[in-house]
mmCIF file of C-alpha atoms in Angstrom:
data_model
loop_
_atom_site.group_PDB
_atom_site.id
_atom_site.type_symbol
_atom_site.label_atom_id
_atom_site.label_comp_id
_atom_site.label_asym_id
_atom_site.label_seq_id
_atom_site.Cartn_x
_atom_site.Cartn_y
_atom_site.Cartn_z
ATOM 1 C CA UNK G 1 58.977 63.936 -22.363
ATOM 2 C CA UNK G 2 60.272 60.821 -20.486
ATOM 3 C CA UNK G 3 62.299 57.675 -21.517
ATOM 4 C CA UNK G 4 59.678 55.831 -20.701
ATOM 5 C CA UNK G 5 57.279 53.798 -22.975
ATOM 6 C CA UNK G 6 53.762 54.943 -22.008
ATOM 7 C CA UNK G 7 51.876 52.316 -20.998
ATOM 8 C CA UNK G 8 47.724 52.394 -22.238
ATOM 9 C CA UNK G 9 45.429 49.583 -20.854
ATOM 10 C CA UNK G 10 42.026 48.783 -22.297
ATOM 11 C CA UNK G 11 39.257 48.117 -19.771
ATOM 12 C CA UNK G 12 39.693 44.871 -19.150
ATOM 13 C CA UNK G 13 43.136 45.129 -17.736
ATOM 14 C CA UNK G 14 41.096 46.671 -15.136
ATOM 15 C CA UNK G 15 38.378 43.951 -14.541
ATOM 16 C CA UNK G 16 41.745 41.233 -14.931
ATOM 17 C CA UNK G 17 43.176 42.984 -12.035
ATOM 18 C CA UNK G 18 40.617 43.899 -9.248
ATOM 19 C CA UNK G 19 43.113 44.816 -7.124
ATOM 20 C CA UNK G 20 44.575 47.792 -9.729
ATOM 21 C CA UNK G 21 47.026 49.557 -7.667
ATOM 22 C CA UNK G 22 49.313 46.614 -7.146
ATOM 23 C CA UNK G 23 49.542 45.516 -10.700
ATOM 24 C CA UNK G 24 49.987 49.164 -11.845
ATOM 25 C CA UNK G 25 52.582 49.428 -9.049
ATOM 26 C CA UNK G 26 54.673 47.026 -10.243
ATOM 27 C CA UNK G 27 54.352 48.633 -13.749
ATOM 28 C CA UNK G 28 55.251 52.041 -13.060
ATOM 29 C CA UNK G 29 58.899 52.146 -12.623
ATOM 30 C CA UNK G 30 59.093 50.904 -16.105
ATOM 31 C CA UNK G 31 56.240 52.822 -17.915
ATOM 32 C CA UNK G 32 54.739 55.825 -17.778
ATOM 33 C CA UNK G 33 51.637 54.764 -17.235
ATOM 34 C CA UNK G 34 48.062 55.829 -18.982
ATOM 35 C CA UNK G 35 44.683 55.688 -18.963
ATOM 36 C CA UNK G 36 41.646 56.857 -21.028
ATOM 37 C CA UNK G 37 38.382 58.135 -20.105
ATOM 38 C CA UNK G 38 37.347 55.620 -22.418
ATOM 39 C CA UNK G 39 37.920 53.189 -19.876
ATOM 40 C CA UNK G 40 37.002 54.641 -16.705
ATOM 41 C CA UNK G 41 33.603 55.830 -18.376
ATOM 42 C CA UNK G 42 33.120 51.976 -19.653
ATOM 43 C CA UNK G 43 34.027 51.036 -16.125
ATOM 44 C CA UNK G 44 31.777 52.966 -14.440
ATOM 45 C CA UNK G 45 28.875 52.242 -16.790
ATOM 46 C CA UNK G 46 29.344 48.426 -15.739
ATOM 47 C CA UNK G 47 29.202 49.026 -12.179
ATOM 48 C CA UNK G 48 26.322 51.311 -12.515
ATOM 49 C CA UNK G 49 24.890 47.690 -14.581
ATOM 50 C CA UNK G 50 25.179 46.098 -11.913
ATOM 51 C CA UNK G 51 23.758 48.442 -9.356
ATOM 52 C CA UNK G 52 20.693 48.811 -11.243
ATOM 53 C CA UNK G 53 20.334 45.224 -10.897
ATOM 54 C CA UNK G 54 20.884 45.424 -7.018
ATOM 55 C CA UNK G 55 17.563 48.083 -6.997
ATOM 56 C CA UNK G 56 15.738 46.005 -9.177
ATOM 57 C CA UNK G 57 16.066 43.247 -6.798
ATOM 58 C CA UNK G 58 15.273 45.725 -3.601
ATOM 59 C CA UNK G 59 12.348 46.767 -5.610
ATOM 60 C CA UNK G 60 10.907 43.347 -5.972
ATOM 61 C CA UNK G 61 11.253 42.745 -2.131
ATOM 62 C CA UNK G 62 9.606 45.553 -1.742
ATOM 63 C CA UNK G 63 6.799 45.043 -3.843
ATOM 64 C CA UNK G 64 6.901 40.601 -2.412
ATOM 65 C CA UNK G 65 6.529 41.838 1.365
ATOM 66 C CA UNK G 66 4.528 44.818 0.913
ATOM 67 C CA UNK G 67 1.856 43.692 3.405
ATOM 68 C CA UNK G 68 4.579 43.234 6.507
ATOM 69 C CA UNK G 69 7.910 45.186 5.843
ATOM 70 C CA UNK G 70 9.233 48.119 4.780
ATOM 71 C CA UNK G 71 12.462 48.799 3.126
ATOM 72 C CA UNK G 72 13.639 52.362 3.330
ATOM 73 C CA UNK G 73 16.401 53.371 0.878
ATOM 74 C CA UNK G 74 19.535 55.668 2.040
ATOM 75 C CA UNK G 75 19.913 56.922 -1.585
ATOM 76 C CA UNK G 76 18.100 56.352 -4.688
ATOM 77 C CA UNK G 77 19.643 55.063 -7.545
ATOM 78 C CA UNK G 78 21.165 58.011 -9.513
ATOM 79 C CA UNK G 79 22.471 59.167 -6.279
ATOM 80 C CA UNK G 80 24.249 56.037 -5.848
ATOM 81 C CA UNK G 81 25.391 56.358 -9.158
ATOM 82 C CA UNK G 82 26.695 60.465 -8.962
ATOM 83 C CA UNK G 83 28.672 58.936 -5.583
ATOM 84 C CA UNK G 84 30.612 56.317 -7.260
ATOM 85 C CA UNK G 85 31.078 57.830 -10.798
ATOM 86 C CA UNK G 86 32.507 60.978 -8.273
ATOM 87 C CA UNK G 87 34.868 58.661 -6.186
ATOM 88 C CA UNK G 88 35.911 56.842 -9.282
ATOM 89 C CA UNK G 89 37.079 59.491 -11.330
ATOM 90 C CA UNK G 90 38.815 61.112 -8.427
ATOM 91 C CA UNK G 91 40.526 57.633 -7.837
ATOM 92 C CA UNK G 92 41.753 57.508 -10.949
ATOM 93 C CA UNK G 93 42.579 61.570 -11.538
ATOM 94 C CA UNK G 94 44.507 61.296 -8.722
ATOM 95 C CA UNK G 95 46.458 58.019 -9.455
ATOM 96 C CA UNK G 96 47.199 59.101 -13.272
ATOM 97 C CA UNK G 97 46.940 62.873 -12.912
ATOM 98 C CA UNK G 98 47.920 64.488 -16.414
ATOM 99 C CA UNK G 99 47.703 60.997 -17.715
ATOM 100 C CA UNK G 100 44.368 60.402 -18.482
ATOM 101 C CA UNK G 101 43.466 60.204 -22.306
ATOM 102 C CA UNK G 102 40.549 62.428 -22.839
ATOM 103 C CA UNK G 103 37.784 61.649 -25.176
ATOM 104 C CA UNK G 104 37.207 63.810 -27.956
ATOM 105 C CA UNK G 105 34.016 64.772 -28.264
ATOM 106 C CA UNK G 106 33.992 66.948 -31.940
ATOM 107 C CA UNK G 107 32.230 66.718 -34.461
ATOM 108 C CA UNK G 108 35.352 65.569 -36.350
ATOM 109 C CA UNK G 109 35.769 62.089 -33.930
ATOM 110 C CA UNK G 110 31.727 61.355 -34.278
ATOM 111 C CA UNK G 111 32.415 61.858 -38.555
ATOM 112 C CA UNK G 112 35.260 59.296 -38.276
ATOM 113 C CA UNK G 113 33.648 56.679 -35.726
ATOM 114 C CA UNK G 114 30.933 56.914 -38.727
ATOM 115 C CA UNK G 115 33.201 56.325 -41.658
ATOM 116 C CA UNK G 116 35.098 53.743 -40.096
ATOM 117 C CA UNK G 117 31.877 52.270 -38.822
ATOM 118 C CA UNK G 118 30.830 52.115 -42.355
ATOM 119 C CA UNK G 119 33.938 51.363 -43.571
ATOM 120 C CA UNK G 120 34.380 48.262 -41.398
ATOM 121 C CA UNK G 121 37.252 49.620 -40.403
ATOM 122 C CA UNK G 122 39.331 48.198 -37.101
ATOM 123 C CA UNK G 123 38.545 48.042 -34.592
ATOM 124 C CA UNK G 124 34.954 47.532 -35.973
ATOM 125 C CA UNK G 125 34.401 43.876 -37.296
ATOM 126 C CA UNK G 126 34.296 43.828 -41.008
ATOM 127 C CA UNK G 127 33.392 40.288 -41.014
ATOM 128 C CA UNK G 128 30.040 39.707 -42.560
ATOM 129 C CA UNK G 129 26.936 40.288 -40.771
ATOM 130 C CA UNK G 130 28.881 41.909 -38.496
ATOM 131 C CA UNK G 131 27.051 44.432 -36.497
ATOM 132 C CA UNK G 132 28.592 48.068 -35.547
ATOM 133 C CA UNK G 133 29.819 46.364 -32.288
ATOM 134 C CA UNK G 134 32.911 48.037 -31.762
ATOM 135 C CA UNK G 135 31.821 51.769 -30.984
ATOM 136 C CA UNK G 136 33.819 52.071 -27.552
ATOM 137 C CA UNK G 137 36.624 50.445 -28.575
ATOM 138 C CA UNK G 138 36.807 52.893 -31.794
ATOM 139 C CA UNK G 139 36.517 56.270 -29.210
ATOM 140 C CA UNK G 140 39.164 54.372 -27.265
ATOM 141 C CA UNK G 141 41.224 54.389 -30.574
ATOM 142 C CA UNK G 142 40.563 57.926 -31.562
ATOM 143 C CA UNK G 143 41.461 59.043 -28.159
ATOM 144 C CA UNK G 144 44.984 57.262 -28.092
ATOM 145 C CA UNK G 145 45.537 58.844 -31.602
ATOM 146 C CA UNK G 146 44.755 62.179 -30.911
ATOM 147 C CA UNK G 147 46.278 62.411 -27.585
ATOM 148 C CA UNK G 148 50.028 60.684 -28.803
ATOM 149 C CA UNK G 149 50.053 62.854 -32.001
ATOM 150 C CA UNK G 150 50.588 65.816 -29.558
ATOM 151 C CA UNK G 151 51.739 64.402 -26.405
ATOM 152 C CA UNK G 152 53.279 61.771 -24.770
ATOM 153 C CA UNK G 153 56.203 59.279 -25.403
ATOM 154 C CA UNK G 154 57.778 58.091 -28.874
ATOM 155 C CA UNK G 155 56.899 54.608 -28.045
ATOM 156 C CA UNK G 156 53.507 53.315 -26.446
ATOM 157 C CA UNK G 157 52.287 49.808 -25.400
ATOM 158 C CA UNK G 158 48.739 49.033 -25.583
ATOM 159 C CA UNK G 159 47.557 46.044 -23.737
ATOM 160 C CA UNK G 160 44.488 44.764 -24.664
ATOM 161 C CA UNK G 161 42.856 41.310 -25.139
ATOM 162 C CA UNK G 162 40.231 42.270 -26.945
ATOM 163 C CA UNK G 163 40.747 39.982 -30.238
ATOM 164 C CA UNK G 164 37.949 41.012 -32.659
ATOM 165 C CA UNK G 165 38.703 45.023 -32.328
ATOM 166 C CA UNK G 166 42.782 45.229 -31.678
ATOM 167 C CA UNK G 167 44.493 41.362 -31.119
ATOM 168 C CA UNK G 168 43.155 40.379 -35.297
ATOM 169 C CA UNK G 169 43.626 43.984 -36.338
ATOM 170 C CA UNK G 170 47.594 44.724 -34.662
ATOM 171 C CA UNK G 171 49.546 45.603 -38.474
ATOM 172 C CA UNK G 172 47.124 47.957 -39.794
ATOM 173 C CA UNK G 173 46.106 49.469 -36.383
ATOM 174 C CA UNK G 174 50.009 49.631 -36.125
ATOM 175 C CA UNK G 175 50.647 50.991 -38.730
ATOM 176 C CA UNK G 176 48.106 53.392 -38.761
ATOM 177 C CA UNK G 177 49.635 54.815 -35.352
ATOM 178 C CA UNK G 178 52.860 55.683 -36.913
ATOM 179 C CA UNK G 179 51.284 57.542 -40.209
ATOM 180 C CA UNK G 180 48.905 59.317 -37.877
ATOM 181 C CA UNK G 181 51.335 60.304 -34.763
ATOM 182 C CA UNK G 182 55.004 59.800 -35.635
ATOM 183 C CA UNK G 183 55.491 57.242 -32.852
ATOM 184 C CA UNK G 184 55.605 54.153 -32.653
ATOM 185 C CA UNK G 185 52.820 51.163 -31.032
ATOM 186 C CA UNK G 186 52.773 47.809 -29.333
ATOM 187 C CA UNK G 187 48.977 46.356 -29.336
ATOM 188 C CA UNK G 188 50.043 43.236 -26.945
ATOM 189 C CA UNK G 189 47.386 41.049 -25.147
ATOM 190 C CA UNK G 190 46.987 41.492 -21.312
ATOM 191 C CA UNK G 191 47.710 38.219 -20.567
ATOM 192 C CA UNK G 192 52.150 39.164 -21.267
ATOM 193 C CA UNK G 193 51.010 41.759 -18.130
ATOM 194 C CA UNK G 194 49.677 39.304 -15.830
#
């Protein structure tokens, strides 16, 4: 186990910094540095958002100059898809190696995103009428507990700036670090990183 602090970014550290490698660059001589599959899966889903969007507009060309043109597609959509969820992940396997969180898919992490879900607990929003917005950011959660209760360094930083599920909720998610791994946790907002 290194000296380090282990450095964990939520996914918007990596929409903040488009250019990734640099910022995490000049982070890792300091940190050992982390990443979940939280993330990268949330990351991916976005782009492939946004590419569905790009087909839907193709499509509607397609349909608007039917009588004159043809547009001929190199892959369809999925395909497109499979190629950059592929690239992606290898990006990132290869930058982080062994130091990707995984997600925990049991039965035991889908009974406690329910009971903290019902719960209100953070990171879901107990405010009222609150919704059960919060799902990804709870599997992000789970994942960092799981994973530092067996591995990893005795002190973590967690940069986030989502307010609502960490920023509002930094004693008790805190606290409930240490009682659950040992170690200890820094929820800090992105913007100390930038």
């Amino acid at each position: 186990m290194s000296k380090k602090q282990a450095f964990i970014f939520d996914t918007n550290f990596i929409i903040q910094h488009p250019d990734l490698d640099v910022a995490l660059d000049k982070l890792k001589d300091r940190y050992a540095l982390y990443i979940s599959q939280v993330s990268i899966d949330e990351r991916i889903a976005q782009h492939c958002r946004e590419l569905r969007q790009t087909f839907d507009e193709a499509k509607k060309c397609e349909v608007k100059f039917i009588h004159f043109a043809t547009i001929k597609y190199k892959k369809t959509f999925e395909e497109e898809c499979d190629y950059y969820q592929c690239g992606v992940q290898a990006k990132y396997d290869g930058y982080f190696g062994n130091h990707v969180i995984p997600l925990s898919k049991t039965g035991d992490t889908l009974s406690a995103v329910i009971a903290r879900a019902d719960k209100r607990l953070a990171p879901f929003s107990d405010a009222k009428g609150a919704s059960d917005k919060g799902f990804k950011d709870c599997l992000l959660w789970l994942s960092i507990l799981d994973y530092f209760k067996k591995n990893g360094e005795n002190d973590v930083i967690f940069v986030t700036d989502d307010k609502s599920a960490f920023l509002h909720n930094t004693e008790m998610l805190e606290a409930e670090f240490k009682s659950v791994t040992g170690k200890t946790i820094h929820i800090q907002p992105n913007t100390y990183y930038k």
